[in-house]
Coordinates of N, CA and C in Angstrom, one line a residue:
X79 N 0.7 -1.2 -0.2 CA -0.2 -0.1 0.0 C 0.9 1.4 0.0
X80 N 0.1 2.2 -0.8 CA 1.4 3.1 -1.0 C 1.1 4.2 0.5
X81 N 2.4 4.9 0.9 CA 2.7 5.7 2.2 C 1.1 6.9 2.1
X82 N 1.4 7.5 0.8 CA 0.5 8.6 0.7 C -1.0 8.3 0.7
X83 N -1.4 7.1 0.5 CA -2.7 6.4 0.4 C -3.1 6.2 1.8
X84 N -2.0 5.9 2.9 CA -2.0 5.4 4.1 C -2.3 6.5 4.7
X85 N -1.4 7.8 4.8 CA -1.7 9.0 5.6 C -3.0 9.5 5.3
X86 N -3.5 9.4 3.9 CA -4.6 10.1 3.8 C -6.2 9.0 4.3
X87 N -5.8 8.0 4.4 CA -6.7 7.6 4.8 C -6.9 7.7 6.8
X88 N -5.6 8.0 7.1 CA -5.7 8.7 8.9 C -5.9 9.7 8.9
X89 N -6.4 10.8 8.0 CA -7.1 12.5 8.1 C -8.4 12.2 7.8
X90 N -8.3 11.3 9.1 CA -10.6 11.3 9.1 C -11.0 11.7 10.5
X91 N -12.0 12.4 10.6 CA -12.4 12.8 11.9 C -12.8 12.0 12.3
X92 N -12.8 11.9 13.6 CA -13.4 11.0 14.4 C -13.7 11.3 16.0
X93 N -14.9 11.0 16.8 CA -15.5 11.7 17.9 C -14.7 11.2 18.9
X94 N -13.8 9.6 18.6 CA -13.2 9.5 20.1 C -12.1 8.8 19.9
X95 N -11.2 9.5 21.4 CA -9.8 8.7 21.6 C -9.6 7.3 21.0
X96 N -10.1 6.6 21.4 CA -10.2 5.3 21.1 C -10.1 5.0 19.4
X97 N -10.9 5.8 19.1 CA -11.2 5.2 17.4 C -9.7 5.9 16.3
X98 N -9.5 6.8 17.1 CA -7.8 7.8 17.0 C -6.9 6.5 17.2
X99 N -7.2 5.9 18.1 CA -5.5 4.9 18.5 C -6.0 3.8 17.4
X100 N -7.0 3.2 17.1 CA -7.4 2.2 16.2 C -6.7 2.6 14.7
X101 N -7.3 3.9 14.4 CA -6.4 4.3 13.3 C -5.4 4.5 13.2
X102 N -4.7 4.7 14.0 CA -3.4 5.0 13.9 C -2.9 3.8 14.0
X103 N -2.9 2.9 15.0 CA -2.7 1.2 14.7 C -2.4 0.7 13.3
X104 N -4.0 0.5 12.7 CA -4.3 0.2 11.7 C -3.4 0.9 10.3
X105 N -2.9 2.0 10.2 CA -2.0 2.6 9.4 C -0.8 2.2 9.8
X106 N -0.2 2.1 10.5 CA 1.0 1.7 11.0 C 1.0 0.3 10.3
X107 N 0.1 -0.6 10.9 CA 0.3 -1.7 10.4 C -0.1 -2.3 8.7
X108 N -0.7 -1.3 8.2 CA -0.8 -1.4 6.5 C 0.5 -0.9 6.2
X109 N 1.2 0.2 6.8 CA 2.1 0.9 6.3 C 3.4 -0.5 6.7
X110 N 3.5 -1.0 7.2 CA 4.7 -2.2 7.4 C 4.1 -3.2 6.8
X111 N 2.9 -3.6 6.1 CA 2.5 -4.4 5.2 C 3.4 -4.0 4.0
X112 N 3.7 -2.9 3.7 CA 4.0 -2.1 2.3 C 5.4 -2.0 2.1
X113 N 6.4 -2.4 3.1 CA 7.5 -2.0 3.3 C 8.4 -3.1 1.9
X114 N 9.3 -2.5 1.5 CA 10.1 -2.7 0.6 C 11.3 -4.1 1.6
X115 N 10.9 -5.3 1.0 CA 12.0 -6.2 1.9 C 13.2 -6.1 2.2
X116 N 13.9 -5.7 1.4 CA 15.2 -5.8 0.9 C 15.7 -4.2 1.3
X117 N 14.7 -3.3 1.2 CA 15.3 -1.8 1.8 C 15.7 -1.7 3.5
X118 N 16.4 -0.6 3.7 CA 17.0 -0.4 5.3 C 15.2 0.0 6.1
X119 N 15.1 -1.3 7.4 CA 13.6 0.0 7.9 C 14.0 1.0 8.7
X120 N 15.3 1.2 8.9 CA 15.2 2.6 9.4 C 15.3 3.9 8.4
X121 N 15.6 3.6 7.6 CA 15.8 4.3 6.1 C 14.1 4.9 5.7
X122 N 13.4 3.5 6.0 CA 12.1 3.4 5.1 C 10.9 4.4 6.3
X123 N 10.9 4.2 7.7 CA 11.2 4.9 8.5 C 11.2 6.4 8.7
X124 N 12.0 6.5 8.2 CA 12.7 8.1 8.1 C 11.4 8.8 6.8
X125 N 11.7 8.2 5.9 CA 10.8 8.7 4.6 C 9.5 8.9 5.2
X126 N 8.8 7.8 5.9 CA 7.2 8.0 6.6 C 7.0 9.0 7.6
X127 N 8.1 9.3 8.4 CA 8.3 10.3 9.5 C 8.3 11.4 8.8
X128 N 9.2 11.3 7.8 CA 9.2 13.2 6.8 C 7.9 13.6 5.9
X129 N 7.4 12.4 5.3 CA 5.8 12.5 4.5 C 4.9 13.0 5.4
X130 N 5.1 12.3 6.4 CA 3.5 12.2 7.7 C 4.0 13.8 8.8
X131 N 4.8 14.5 8.7 CA 5.4 15.5 9.4 C 4.6 16.8 9.6
X132 N 3.9 17.1 8.3 CA 3.3 18.5 8.0 C 1.5 17.8 8.6
X133 N 1.5 16.7 8.9 CA -0.2 16.3 9.3 C -0.1 15.9 10.6
X134 N 1.2 15.6 11.3 CA 1.0 15.5 12.5 C 0.5 16.0 13.5
X135 N 0.7 17.6 13.7 CA -0.2 18.0 14.5 C -1.2 18.7 14.0
X136 N -2.0 18.3 13.1 CA -3.3 18.5 13.3 C -4.2 17.3 12.9
X137 N -3.6 16.0 12.6 CA -4.3 14.8 12.7 C -3.9 14.1 13.7
X138 N -4.9 13.6 14.5 CA -4.5 12.6 15.9 C -3.9 11.5 15.2
X139 N -4.7 11.2 14.5 CA -4.4 9.2 14.2 C -3.1 9.5 13.4
X140 N -2.6 10.5 12.7 CA -1.4 10.5 12.2 C 0.0 10.8 13.3
X141 N -0.6 10.8 14.2 CA 0.7 11.2 15.4 C 0.4 10.0 16.2
X142 N -0.7 9.2 16.4 CA -0.5 7.8 16.7 C 0.4 6.9 15.5
X143 N 0.2 7.4 14.6 CA 1.0 6.8 13.6 C 2.3 7.1 13.6
X144 N 2.6 8.4 13.6 CA 4.1 8.8 13.8 C 4.8 8.1 15.1
X145 N 4.1 8.3 16.2 CA 4.4 7.8 17.2 C 5.2 6.5 17.6
X146 N 4.0 5.1 16.8 CA 4.6 3.8 16.2 C 5.8 3.7 15.9
X147 N 6.2 4.5 14.9 CA 7.3 4.1 14.2 C 8.4 4.6 14.7
X148 N 8.3 5.9 15.4 CA 9.4 6.3 17.1 C 9.7 5.3 17.3
X149 N 8.9 4.5 18.1 CA 8.7 3.7 19.1 C 9.3 2.6 18.4
X150 N 9.2 2.0 17.1 CA 9.6 0.8 16.3 C 11.2 0.7 16.2
X151 N 11.5 2.4 16.3 CA 13.0 2.6 16.0 C 14.0 2.5 17.2
X152 N 13.1 2.7 18.3 CA 13.9 2.3 19.5 C 14.9 1.1 19.7
X153 N 16.5 1.2 19.8 CA 16.7 0.0 20.5 C 17.0 -0.2 21.7
X154 N 17.4 -1.2 22.3 CA 16.8 -2.2 21.7 C 15.5 -2.6 22.0
X155 N 14.8 -2.9 20.7 CA 13.2 -3.2 20.4 C 12.8 -4.2 21.4
X156 N 11.5 -3.6 21.2 CA 10.3 -4.4 22.4 C 9.0 -4.4 21.9
X157 N 8.1 -5.4 21.9 CA 6.9 -5.7 21.5 C 6.0 -4.4 21.7
X158 N 5.5 -3.9 20.1 CA 4.3 -3.0 20.5 C 3.4 -3.1 20.5
X159 N 2.2 -2.4 20.9 CA 0.8 -3.0 21.2 C -0.2 -2.2 20.1
X160 N -0.4 -3.4 19.1 CA -0.5 -3.4 18.0 C -2.1 -4.3 17.6
X161 N -2.7 -4.3 19.0 CA -3.9 -5.0 18.9 C -5.0 -4.4 17.8
X162 N -5.8 -5.6 17.2 CA -6.8 -4.9 16.4 C -7.9 -4.8 16.9
X163 N -8.8 -3.5 16.3 CA -9.8 -2.9 16.6 C -10.9 -4.1 17.1
X164 N -11.8 -3.5 18.3 CA -13.0 -4.6 18.4 C -14.1 -4.7 17.2
X165 N -14.2 -6.0 17.2 CA -15.4 -5.7 15.7 C -16.8 -4.8 16.9
X166 N -17.5 -3.9 16.0 CA -19.0 -3.5 16.7 C -19.7 -3.1 15.3
X167 N -20.7 -2.9 15.4 CA -21.7 -2.5 14.3 C -22.1 -1.0 14.1
X168 N -21.6 -0.8 13.0 CA -21.6 1.4 12.8 C -22.7 1.4 12.4
X169 N -23.8 1.0 12.7 CA -25.1 1.4 12.1 C -25.9 1.1 11.0
X170 N -25.3 0.5 10.3 CA -25.6 0.4 8.5 C -26.3 1.6 8.1
X171 N -27.5 1.2 7.1 CA -27.9 2.1 6.5 C -29.6 3.1 7.4
X172 N -29.6 2.8 8.2 CA -30.2 3.6 9.3 C -29.6 4.7 9.8
X173 N -28.5 4.7 10.3 CA -27.2 5.5 10.9 C -27.0 6.5 9.7
X174 N -26.8 6.0 8.7 CA -26.5 6.5 7.2 C -27.4 7.5 6.9
X175 N -28.4 7.5 7.1 CA -29.9 7.8 6.6 C -30.1 9.1 7.7
X176 N -29.7 8.8 8.8 CA -29.8 10.0 9.7 C -29.0 11.1 9.8
X177 N -27.7 10.8 8.9 CA -26.9 11.3 8.8 C -27.4 12.7 7.6
X178 N -28.0 12.5 7.0 CA -28.3 13.2 6.4 C -29.4 14.5 6.5

């Protein structure tokens, strides 16, 4: 997945901090899945942080994404908290109609 597409996905308005953290973790996992296998992780992390720098202060999910990248760069490495979001219903058609 393209880094810029991941950053665009993270620039979403959310109503709660838990959802912000979920989006940031999912963006990080998506970015990890798209890394080039033979390239330096530190260099790819630096590129991602530079690309996200201008959005970091205005978008909370991008801030979580960048924090996870910085945490992954810390040596010696330690396990990251990358729990998947909890399954929940989002309202379906009725919820979308109420937004209109």
